[in-house]
Tab-separated table of N, CA and C in Angstrom:
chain	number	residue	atom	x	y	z
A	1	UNK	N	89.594	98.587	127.562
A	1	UNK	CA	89.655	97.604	128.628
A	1	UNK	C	91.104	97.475	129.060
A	2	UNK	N	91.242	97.945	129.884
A	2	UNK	CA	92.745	97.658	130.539
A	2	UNK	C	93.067	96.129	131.215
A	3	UNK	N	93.613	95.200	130.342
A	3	UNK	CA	94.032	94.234	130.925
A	3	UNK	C	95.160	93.907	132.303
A	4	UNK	N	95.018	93.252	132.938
A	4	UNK	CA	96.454	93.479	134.344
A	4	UNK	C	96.964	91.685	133.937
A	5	UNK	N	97.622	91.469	133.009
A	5	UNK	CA	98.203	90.094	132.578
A	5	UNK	C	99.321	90.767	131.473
A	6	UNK	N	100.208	89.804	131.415
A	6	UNK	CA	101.158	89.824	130.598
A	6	UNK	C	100.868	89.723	129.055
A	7	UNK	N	99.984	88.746	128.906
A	7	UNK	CA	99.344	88.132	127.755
A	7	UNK	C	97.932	88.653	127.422
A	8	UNK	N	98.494	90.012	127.151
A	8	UNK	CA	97.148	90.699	126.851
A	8	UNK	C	96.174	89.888	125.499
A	9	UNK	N	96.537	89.422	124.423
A	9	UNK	CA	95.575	89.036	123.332
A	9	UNK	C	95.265	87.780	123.906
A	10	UNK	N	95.471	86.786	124.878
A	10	UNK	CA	95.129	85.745	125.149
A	10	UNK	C	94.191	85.979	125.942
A	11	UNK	N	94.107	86.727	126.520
A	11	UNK	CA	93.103	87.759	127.723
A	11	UNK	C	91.731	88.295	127.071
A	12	UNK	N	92.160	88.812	126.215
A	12	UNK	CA	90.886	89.235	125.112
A	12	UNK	C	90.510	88.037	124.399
A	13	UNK	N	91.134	87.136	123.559
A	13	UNK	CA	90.450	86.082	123.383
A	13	UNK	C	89.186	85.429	124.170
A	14	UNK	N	90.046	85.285	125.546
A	14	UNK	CA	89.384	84.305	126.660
A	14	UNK	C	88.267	85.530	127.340
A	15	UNK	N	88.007	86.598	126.860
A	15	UNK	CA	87.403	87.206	127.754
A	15	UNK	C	86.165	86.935	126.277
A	16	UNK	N	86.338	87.243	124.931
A	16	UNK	CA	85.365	86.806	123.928
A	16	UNK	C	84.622	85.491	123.942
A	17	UNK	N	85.432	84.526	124.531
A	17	UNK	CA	84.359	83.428	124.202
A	17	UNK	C	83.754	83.845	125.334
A	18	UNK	N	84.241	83.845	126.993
A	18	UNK	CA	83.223	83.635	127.858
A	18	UNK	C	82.121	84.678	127.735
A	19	UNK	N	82.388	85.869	127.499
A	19	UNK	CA	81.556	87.006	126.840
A	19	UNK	C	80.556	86.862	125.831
A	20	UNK	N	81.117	85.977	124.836
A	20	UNK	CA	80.462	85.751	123.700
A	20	UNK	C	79.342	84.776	123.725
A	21	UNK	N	79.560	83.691	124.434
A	21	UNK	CA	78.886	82.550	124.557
A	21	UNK	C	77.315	82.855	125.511
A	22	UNK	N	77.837	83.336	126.667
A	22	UNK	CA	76.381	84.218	127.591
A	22	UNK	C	75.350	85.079	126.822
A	23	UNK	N	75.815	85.444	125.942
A	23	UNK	CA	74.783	86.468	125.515
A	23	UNK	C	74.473	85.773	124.039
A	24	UNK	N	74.970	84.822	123.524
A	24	UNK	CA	74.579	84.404	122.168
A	24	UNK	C	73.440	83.420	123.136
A	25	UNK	N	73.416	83.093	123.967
A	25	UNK	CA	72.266	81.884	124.535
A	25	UNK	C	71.140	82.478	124.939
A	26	UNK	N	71.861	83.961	125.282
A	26	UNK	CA	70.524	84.602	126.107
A	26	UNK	C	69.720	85.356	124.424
A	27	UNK	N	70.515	85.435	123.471
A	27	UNK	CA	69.497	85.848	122.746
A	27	UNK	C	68.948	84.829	121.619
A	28	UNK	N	69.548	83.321	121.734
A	28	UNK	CA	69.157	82.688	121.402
A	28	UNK	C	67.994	81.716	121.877
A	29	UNK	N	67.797	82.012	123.206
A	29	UNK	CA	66.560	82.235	124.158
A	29	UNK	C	65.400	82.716	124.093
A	30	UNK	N	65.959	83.996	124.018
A	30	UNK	CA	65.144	85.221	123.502
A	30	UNK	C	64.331	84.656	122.407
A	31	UNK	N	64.697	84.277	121.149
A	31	UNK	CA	64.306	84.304	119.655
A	31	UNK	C	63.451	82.915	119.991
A	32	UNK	N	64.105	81.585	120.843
A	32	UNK	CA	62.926	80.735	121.167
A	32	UNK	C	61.635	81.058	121.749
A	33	UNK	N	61.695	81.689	122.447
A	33	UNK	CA	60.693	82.129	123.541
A	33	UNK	C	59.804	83.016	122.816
A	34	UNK	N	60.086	83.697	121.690
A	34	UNK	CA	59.414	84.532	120.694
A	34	UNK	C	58.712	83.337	119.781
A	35	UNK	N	58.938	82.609	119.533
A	35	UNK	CA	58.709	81.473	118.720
A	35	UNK	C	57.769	80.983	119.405
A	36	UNK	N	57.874	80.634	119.995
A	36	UNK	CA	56.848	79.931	120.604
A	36	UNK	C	55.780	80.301	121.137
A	37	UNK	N	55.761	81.732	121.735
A	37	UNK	CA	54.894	82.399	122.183
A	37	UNK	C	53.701	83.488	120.939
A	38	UNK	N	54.747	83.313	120.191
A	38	UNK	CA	54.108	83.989	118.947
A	38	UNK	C	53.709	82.928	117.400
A	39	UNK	N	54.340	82.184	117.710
A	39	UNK	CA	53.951	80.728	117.083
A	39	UNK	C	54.725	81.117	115.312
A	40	UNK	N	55.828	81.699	115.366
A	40	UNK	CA	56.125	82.056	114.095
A	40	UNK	C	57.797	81.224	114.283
A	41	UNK	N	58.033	81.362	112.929
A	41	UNK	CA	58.990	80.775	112.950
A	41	UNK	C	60.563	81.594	113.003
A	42	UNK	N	60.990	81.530	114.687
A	42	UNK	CA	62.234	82.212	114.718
A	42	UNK	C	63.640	81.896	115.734
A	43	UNK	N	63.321	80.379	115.346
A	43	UNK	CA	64.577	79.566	115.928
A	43	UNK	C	65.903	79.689	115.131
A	44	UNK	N	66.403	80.962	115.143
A	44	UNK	CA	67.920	81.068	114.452
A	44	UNK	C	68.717	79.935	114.441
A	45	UNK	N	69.330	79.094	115.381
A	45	UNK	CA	69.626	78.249	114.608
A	45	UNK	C	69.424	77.105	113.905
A	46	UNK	N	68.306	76.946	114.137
A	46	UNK	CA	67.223	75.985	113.467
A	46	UNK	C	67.591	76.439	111.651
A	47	UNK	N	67.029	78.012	111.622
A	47	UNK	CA	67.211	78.478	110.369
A	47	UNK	C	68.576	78.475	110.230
A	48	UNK	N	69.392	79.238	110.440
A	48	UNK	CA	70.897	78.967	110.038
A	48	UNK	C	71.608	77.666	109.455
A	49	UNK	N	71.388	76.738	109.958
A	49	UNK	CA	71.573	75.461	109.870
A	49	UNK	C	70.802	74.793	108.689
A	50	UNK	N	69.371	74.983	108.603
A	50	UNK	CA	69.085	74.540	107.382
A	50	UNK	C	69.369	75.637	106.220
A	51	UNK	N	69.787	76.413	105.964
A	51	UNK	CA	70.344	77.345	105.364
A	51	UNK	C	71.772	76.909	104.910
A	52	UNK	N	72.658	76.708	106.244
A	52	UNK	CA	73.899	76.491	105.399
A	52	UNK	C	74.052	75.145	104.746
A	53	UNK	N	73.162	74.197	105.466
A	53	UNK	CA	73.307	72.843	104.356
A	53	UNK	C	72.232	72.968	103.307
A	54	UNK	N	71.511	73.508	103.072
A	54	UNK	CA	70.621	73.751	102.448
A	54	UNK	C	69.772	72.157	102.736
A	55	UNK	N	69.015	72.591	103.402
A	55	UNK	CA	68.507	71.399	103.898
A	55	UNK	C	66.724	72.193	103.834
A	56	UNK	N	66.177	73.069	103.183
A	56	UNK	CA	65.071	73.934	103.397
A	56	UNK	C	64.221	72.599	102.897
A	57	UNK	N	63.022	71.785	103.450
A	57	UNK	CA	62.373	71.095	103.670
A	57	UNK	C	61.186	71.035	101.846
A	58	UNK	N	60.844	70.155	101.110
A	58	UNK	CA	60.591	70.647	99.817
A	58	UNK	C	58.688	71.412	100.209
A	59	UNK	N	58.161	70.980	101.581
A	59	UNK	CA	57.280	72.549	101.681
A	59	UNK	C	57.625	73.490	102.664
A	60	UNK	N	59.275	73.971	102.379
A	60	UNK	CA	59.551	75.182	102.670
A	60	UNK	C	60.062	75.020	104.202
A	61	UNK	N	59.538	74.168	104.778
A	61	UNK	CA	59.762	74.197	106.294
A	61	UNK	C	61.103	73.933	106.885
A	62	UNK	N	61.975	74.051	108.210
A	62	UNK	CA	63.308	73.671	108.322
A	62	UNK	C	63.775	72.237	108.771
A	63	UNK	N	64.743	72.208	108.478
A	63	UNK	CA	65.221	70.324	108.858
A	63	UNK	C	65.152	69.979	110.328
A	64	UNK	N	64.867	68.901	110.487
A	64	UNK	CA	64.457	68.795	112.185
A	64	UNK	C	66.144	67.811	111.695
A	65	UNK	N	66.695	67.539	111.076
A	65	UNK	CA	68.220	66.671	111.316
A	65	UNK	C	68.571	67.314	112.294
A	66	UNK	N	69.226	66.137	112.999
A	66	UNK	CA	70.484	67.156	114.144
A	66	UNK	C	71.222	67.136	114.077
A	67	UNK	N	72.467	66.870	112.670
A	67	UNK	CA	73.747	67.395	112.393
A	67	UNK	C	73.140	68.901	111.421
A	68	UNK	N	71.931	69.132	110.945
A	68	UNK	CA	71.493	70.854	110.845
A	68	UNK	C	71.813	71.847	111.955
A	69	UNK	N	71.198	71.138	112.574
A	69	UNK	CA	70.663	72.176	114.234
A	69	UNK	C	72.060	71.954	114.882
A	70	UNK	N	72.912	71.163	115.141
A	70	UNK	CA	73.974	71.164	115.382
A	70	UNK	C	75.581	72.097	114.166
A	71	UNK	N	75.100	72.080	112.736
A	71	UNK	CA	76.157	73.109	112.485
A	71	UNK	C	75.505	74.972	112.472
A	72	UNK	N	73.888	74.951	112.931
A	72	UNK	CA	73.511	75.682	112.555
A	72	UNK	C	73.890	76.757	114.159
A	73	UNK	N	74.051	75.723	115.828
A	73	UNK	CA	74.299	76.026	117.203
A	73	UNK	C	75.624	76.402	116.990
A	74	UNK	N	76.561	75.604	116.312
A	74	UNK	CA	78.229	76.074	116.040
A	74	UNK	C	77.815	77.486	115.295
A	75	UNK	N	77.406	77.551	114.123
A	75	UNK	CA	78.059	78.546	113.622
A	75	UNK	C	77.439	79.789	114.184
A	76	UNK	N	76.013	79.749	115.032
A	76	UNK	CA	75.609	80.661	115.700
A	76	UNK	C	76.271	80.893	116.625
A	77	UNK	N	77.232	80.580	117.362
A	77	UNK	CA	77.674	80.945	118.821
A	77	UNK	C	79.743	81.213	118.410
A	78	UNK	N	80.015	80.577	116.878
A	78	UNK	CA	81.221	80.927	116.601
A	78	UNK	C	80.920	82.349	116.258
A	79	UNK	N	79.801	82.916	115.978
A	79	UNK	CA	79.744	84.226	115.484
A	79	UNK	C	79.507	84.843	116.465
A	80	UNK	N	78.925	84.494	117.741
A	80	UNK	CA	78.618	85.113	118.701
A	80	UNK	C	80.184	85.824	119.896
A	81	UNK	N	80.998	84.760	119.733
A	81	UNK	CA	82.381	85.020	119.656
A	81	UNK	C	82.971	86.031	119.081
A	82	UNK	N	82.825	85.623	117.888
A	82	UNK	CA	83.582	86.620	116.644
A	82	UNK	C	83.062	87.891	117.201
A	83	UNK	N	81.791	88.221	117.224
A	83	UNK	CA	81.404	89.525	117.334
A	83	UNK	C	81.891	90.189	118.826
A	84	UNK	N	82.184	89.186	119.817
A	84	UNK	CA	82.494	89.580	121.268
A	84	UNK	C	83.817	90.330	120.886
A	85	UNK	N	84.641	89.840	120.179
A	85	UNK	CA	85.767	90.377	119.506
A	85	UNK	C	85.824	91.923	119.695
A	86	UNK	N	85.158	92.042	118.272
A	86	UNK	CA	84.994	93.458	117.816
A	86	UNK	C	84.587	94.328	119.032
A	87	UNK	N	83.191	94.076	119.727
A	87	UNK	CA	83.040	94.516	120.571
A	87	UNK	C	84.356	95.327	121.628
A	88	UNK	N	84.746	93.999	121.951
A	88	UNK	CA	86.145	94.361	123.108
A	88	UNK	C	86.672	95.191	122.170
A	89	UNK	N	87.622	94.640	121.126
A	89	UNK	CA	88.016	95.565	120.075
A	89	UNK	C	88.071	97.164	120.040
A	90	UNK	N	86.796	96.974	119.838
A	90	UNK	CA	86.410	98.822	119.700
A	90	UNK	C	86.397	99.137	121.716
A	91	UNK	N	86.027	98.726	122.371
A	91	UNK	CA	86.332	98.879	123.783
A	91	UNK	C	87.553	99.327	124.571
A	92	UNK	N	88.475	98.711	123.882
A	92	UNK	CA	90.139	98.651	123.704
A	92	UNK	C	90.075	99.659	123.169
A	93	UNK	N	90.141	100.333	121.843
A	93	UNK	CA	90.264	101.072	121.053
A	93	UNK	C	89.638	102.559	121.693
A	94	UNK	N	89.294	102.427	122.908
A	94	UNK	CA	88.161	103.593	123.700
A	94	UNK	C	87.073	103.885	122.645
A	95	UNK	N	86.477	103.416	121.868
A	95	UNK	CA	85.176	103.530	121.267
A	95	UNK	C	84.272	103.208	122.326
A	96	UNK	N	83.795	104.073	123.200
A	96	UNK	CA	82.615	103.858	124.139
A	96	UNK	C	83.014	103.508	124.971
A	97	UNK	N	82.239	102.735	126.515
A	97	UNK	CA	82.432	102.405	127.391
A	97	UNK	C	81.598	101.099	127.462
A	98	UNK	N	82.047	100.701	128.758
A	98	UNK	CA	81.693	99.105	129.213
A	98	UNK	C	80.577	99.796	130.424
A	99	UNK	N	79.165	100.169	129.358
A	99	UNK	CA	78.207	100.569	130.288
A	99	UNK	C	76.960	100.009	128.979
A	100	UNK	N	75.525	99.994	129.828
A	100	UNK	CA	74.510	99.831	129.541
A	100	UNK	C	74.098	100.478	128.300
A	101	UNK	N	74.014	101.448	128.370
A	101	UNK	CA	73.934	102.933	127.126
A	101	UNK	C	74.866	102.157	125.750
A	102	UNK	N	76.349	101.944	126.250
A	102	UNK	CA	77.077	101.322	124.970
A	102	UNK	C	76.798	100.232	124.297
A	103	UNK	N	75.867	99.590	125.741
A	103	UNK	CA	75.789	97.633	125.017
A	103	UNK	C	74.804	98.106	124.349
A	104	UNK	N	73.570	99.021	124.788
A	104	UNK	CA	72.366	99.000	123.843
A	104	UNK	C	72.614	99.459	122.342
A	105	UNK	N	73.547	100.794	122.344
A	105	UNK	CA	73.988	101.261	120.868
A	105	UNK	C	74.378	99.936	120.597
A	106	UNK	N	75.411	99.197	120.731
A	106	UNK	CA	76.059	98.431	120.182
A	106	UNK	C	75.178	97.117	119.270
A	107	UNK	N	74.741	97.147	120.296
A	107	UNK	CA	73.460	96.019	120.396
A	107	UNK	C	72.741	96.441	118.882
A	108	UNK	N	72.612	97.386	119.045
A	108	UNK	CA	71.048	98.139	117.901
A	108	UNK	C	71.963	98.151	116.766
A	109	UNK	N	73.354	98.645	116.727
A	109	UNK	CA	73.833	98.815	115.476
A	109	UNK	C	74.178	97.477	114.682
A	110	UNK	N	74.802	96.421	115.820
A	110	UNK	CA	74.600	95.127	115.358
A	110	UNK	C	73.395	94.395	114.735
A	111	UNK	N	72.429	94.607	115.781
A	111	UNK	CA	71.151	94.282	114.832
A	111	UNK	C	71.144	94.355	113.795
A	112	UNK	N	71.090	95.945	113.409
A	112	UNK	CA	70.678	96.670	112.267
A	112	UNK	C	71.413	95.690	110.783
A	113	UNK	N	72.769	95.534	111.575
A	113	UNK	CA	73.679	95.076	110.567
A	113	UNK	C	73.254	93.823	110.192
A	114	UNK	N	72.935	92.307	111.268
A	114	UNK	CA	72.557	91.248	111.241
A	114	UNK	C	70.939	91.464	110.441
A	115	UNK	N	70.299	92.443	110.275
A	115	UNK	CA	69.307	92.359	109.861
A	115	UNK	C	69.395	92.396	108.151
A	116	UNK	N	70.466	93.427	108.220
A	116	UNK	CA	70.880	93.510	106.287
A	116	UNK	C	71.528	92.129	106.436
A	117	UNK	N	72.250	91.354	106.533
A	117	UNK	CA	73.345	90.363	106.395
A	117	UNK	C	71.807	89.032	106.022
A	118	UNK	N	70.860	88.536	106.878
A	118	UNK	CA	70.378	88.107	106.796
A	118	UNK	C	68.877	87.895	105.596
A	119	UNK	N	69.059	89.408	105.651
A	119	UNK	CA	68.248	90.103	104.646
A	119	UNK	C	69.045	89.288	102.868
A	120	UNK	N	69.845	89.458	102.751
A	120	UNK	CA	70.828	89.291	101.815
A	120	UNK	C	71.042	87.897	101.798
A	121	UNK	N	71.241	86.899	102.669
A	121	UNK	CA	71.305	85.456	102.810
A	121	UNK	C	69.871	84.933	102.505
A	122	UNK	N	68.634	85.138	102.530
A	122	UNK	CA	67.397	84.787	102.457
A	122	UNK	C	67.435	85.547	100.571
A	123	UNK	N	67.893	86.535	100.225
A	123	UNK	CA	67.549	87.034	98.539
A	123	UNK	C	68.239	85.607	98.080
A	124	UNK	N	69.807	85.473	98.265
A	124	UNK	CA	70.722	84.966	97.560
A	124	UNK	C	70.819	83.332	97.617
A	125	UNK	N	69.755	82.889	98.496
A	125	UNK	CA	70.045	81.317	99.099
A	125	UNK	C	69.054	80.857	97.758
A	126	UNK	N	69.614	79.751	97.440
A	126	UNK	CA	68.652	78.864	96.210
A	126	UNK	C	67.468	78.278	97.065
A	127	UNK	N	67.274	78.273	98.256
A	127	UNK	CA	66.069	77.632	98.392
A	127	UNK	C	65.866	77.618	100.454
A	128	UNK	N	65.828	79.075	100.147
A	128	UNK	CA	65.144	79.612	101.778
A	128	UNK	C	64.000	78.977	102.194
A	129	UNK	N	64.045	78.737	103.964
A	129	UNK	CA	62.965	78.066	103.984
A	129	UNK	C	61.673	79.642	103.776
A	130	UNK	N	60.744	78.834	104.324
A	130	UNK	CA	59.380	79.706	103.714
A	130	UNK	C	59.028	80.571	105.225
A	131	UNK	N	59.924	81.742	105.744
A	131	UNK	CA	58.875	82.333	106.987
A	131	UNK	C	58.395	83.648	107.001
A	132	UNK	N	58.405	84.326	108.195
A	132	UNK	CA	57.145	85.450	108.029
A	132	UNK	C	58.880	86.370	108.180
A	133	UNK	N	59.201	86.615	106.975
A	133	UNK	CA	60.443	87.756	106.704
A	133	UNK	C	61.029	88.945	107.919
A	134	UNK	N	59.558	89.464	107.156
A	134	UNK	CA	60.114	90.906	107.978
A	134	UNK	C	60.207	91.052	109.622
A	135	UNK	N	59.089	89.958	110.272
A	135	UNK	CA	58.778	90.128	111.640
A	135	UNK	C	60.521	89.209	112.187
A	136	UNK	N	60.353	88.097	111.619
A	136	UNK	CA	61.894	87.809	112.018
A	136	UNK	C	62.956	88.594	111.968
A	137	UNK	N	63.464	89.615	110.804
A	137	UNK	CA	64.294	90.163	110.670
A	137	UNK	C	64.102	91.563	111.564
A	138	UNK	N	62.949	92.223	111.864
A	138	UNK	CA	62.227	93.531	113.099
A	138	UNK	C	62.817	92.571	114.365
A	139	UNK	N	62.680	91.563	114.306
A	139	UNK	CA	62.850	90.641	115.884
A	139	UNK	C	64.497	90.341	116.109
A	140	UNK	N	65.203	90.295	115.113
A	140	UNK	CA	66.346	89.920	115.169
A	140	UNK	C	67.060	91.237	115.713
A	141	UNK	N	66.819	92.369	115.328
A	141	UNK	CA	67.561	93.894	115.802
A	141	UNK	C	67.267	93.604	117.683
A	142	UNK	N	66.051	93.362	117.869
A	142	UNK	CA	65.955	93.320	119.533
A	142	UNK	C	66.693	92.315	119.705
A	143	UNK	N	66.840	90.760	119.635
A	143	UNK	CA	67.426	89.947	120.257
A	143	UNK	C	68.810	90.706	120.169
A	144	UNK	N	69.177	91.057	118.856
A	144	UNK	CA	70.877	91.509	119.383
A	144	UNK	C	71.228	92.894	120.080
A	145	UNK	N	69.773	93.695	120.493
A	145	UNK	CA	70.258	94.732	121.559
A	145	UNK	C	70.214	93.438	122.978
A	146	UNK	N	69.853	92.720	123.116
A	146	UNK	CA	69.905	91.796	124.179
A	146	UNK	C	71.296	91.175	124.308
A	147	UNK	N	71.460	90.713	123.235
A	147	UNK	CA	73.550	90.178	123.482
A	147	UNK	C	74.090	91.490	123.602
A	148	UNK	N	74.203	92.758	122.949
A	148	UNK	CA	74.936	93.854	123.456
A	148	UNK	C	74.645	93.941	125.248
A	149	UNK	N	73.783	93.864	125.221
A	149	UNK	CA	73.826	94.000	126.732
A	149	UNK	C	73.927	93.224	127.562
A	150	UNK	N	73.537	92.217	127.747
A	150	UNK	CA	74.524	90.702	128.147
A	150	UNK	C	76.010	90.647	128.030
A	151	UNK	N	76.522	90.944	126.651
A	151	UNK	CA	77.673	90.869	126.226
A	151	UNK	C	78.596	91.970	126.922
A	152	UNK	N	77.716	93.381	127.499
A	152	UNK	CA	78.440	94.474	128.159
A	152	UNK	C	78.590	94.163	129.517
A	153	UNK	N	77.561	93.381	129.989
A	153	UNK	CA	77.376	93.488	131.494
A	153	UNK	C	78.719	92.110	131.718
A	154	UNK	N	78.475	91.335	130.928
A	154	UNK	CA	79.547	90.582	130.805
A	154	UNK	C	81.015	90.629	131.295
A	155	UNK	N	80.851	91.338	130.178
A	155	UNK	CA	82.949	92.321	129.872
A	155	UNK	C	83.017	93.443	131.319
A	156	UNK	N	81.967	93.854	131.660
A	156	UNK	CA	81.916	94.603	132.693
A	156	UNK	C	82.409	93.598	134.091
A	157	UNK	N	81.830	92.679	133.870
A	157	UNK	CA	81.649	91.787	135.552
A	157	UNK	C	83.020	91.588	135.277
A	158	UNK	N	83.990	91.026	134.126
A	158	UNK	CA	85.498	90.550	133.847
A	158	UNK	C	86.339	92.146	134.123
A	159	UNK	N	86.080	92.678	133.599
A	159	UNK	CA	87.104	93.835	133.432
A	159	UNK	C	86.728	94.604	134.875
A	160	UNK	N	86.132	94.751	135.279
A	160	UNK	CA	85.578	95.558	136.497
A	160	UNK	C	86.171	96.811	136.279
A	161	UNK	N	85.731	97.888	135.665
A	161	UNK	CA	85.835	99.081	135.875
A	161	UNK	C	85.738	100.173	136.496
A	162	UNK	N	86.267	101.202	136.818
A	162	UNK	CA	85.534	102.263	138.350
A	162	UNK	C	84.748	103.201	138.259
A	163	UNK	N	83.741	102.633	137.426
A	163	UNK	CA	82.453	103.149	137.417
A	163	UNK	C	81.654	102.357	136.931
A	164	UNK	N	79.940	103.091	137.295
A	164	UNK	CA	78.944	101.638	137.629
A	164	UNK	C	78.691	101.544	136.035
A	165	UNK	N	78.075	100.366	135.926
A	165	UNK	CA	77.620	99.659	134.818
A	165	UNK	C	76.357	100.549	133.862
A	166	UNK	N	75.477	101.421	134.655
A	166	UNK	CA	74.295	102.126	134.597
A	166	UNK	C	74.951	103.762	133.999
A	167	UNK	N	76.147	103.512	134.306
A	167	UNK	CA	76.412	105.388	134.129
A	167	UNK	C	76.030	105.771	132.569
């Protein structure tokens, strides 16, 4: 990403949150709209949140508190950041391009990764809530090819590059 500012890391910062934040909603969207339509339980930060306070309900179910759902929206969208990072990061670094094709790899490899990470937080937590595992964690790889690509088209609309988004 070729920045045209003096203050190139302040540039990348500010280009991560606004980057970061669009596509953590749109796939935190995503994962509602799956929820509901499929009637399973896959409100990430619903789960996140009762997870990090350990707040898992004693039949298994998640905390309706809303200082849960509120550290569970922070720490989902501080990560959604964090990861806009890397993204640019490796972007900067010419690892790929700021096209469709890259957000989807990106997207899928993130998944893949958020799927072990989560995988590993549900073994190791003293008291996970109770849901349908695997279909959440199969569902979680798509929602985050959805922020890769949100997150590309994103950095694309900021950085404007001279070539199309589709190449």
């Amino acid at each position: 990403i070729a920045f045209n500012t003096k203050n190139r890391f302040n540039m990348k910062v500010l280009y991560a949150v606004i980057a970061g934040l669009g596509p953590t909603a749109a796939m935190t969207a995503f994962l509602y709209l799956l929820s509901y339509a499929t009637h399973r339980v896959m409100k990430v930060t619903r789960i996140l949140g009762t997870m990090l306070m350990n707040r898992t309900q004693p039949d298994g179910s998640l905390s309706e508190a809303t200082n849960t759902k509120v550290y569970g929206t922070v720490a989902h969208y501080l990560a959604g950041i964090i990861f806009a990072l890397f993204y640019i990061a490796l972007w900067h670094s010419e690892v790929g391009r700021i096209n469709a094709s890259w957000g989807f790899l990106f997207g899928l490899a993130h998944g893949l990764m958020a799927m072990f990470i989560w995988y590993l937080f549900f073994m190791v937590h003293p008291r996970p809530p109770i849901i349908a595992l695997r279909s959440y964690l199969t569902t979680l790889v798509f929602a985050h090819i959805v922020y890769g690509l949100v997150l590309t088209y994103t950095v694309y609309l900021l950085a404007k590059p001279d070539y199309s988004f589709w190449s």
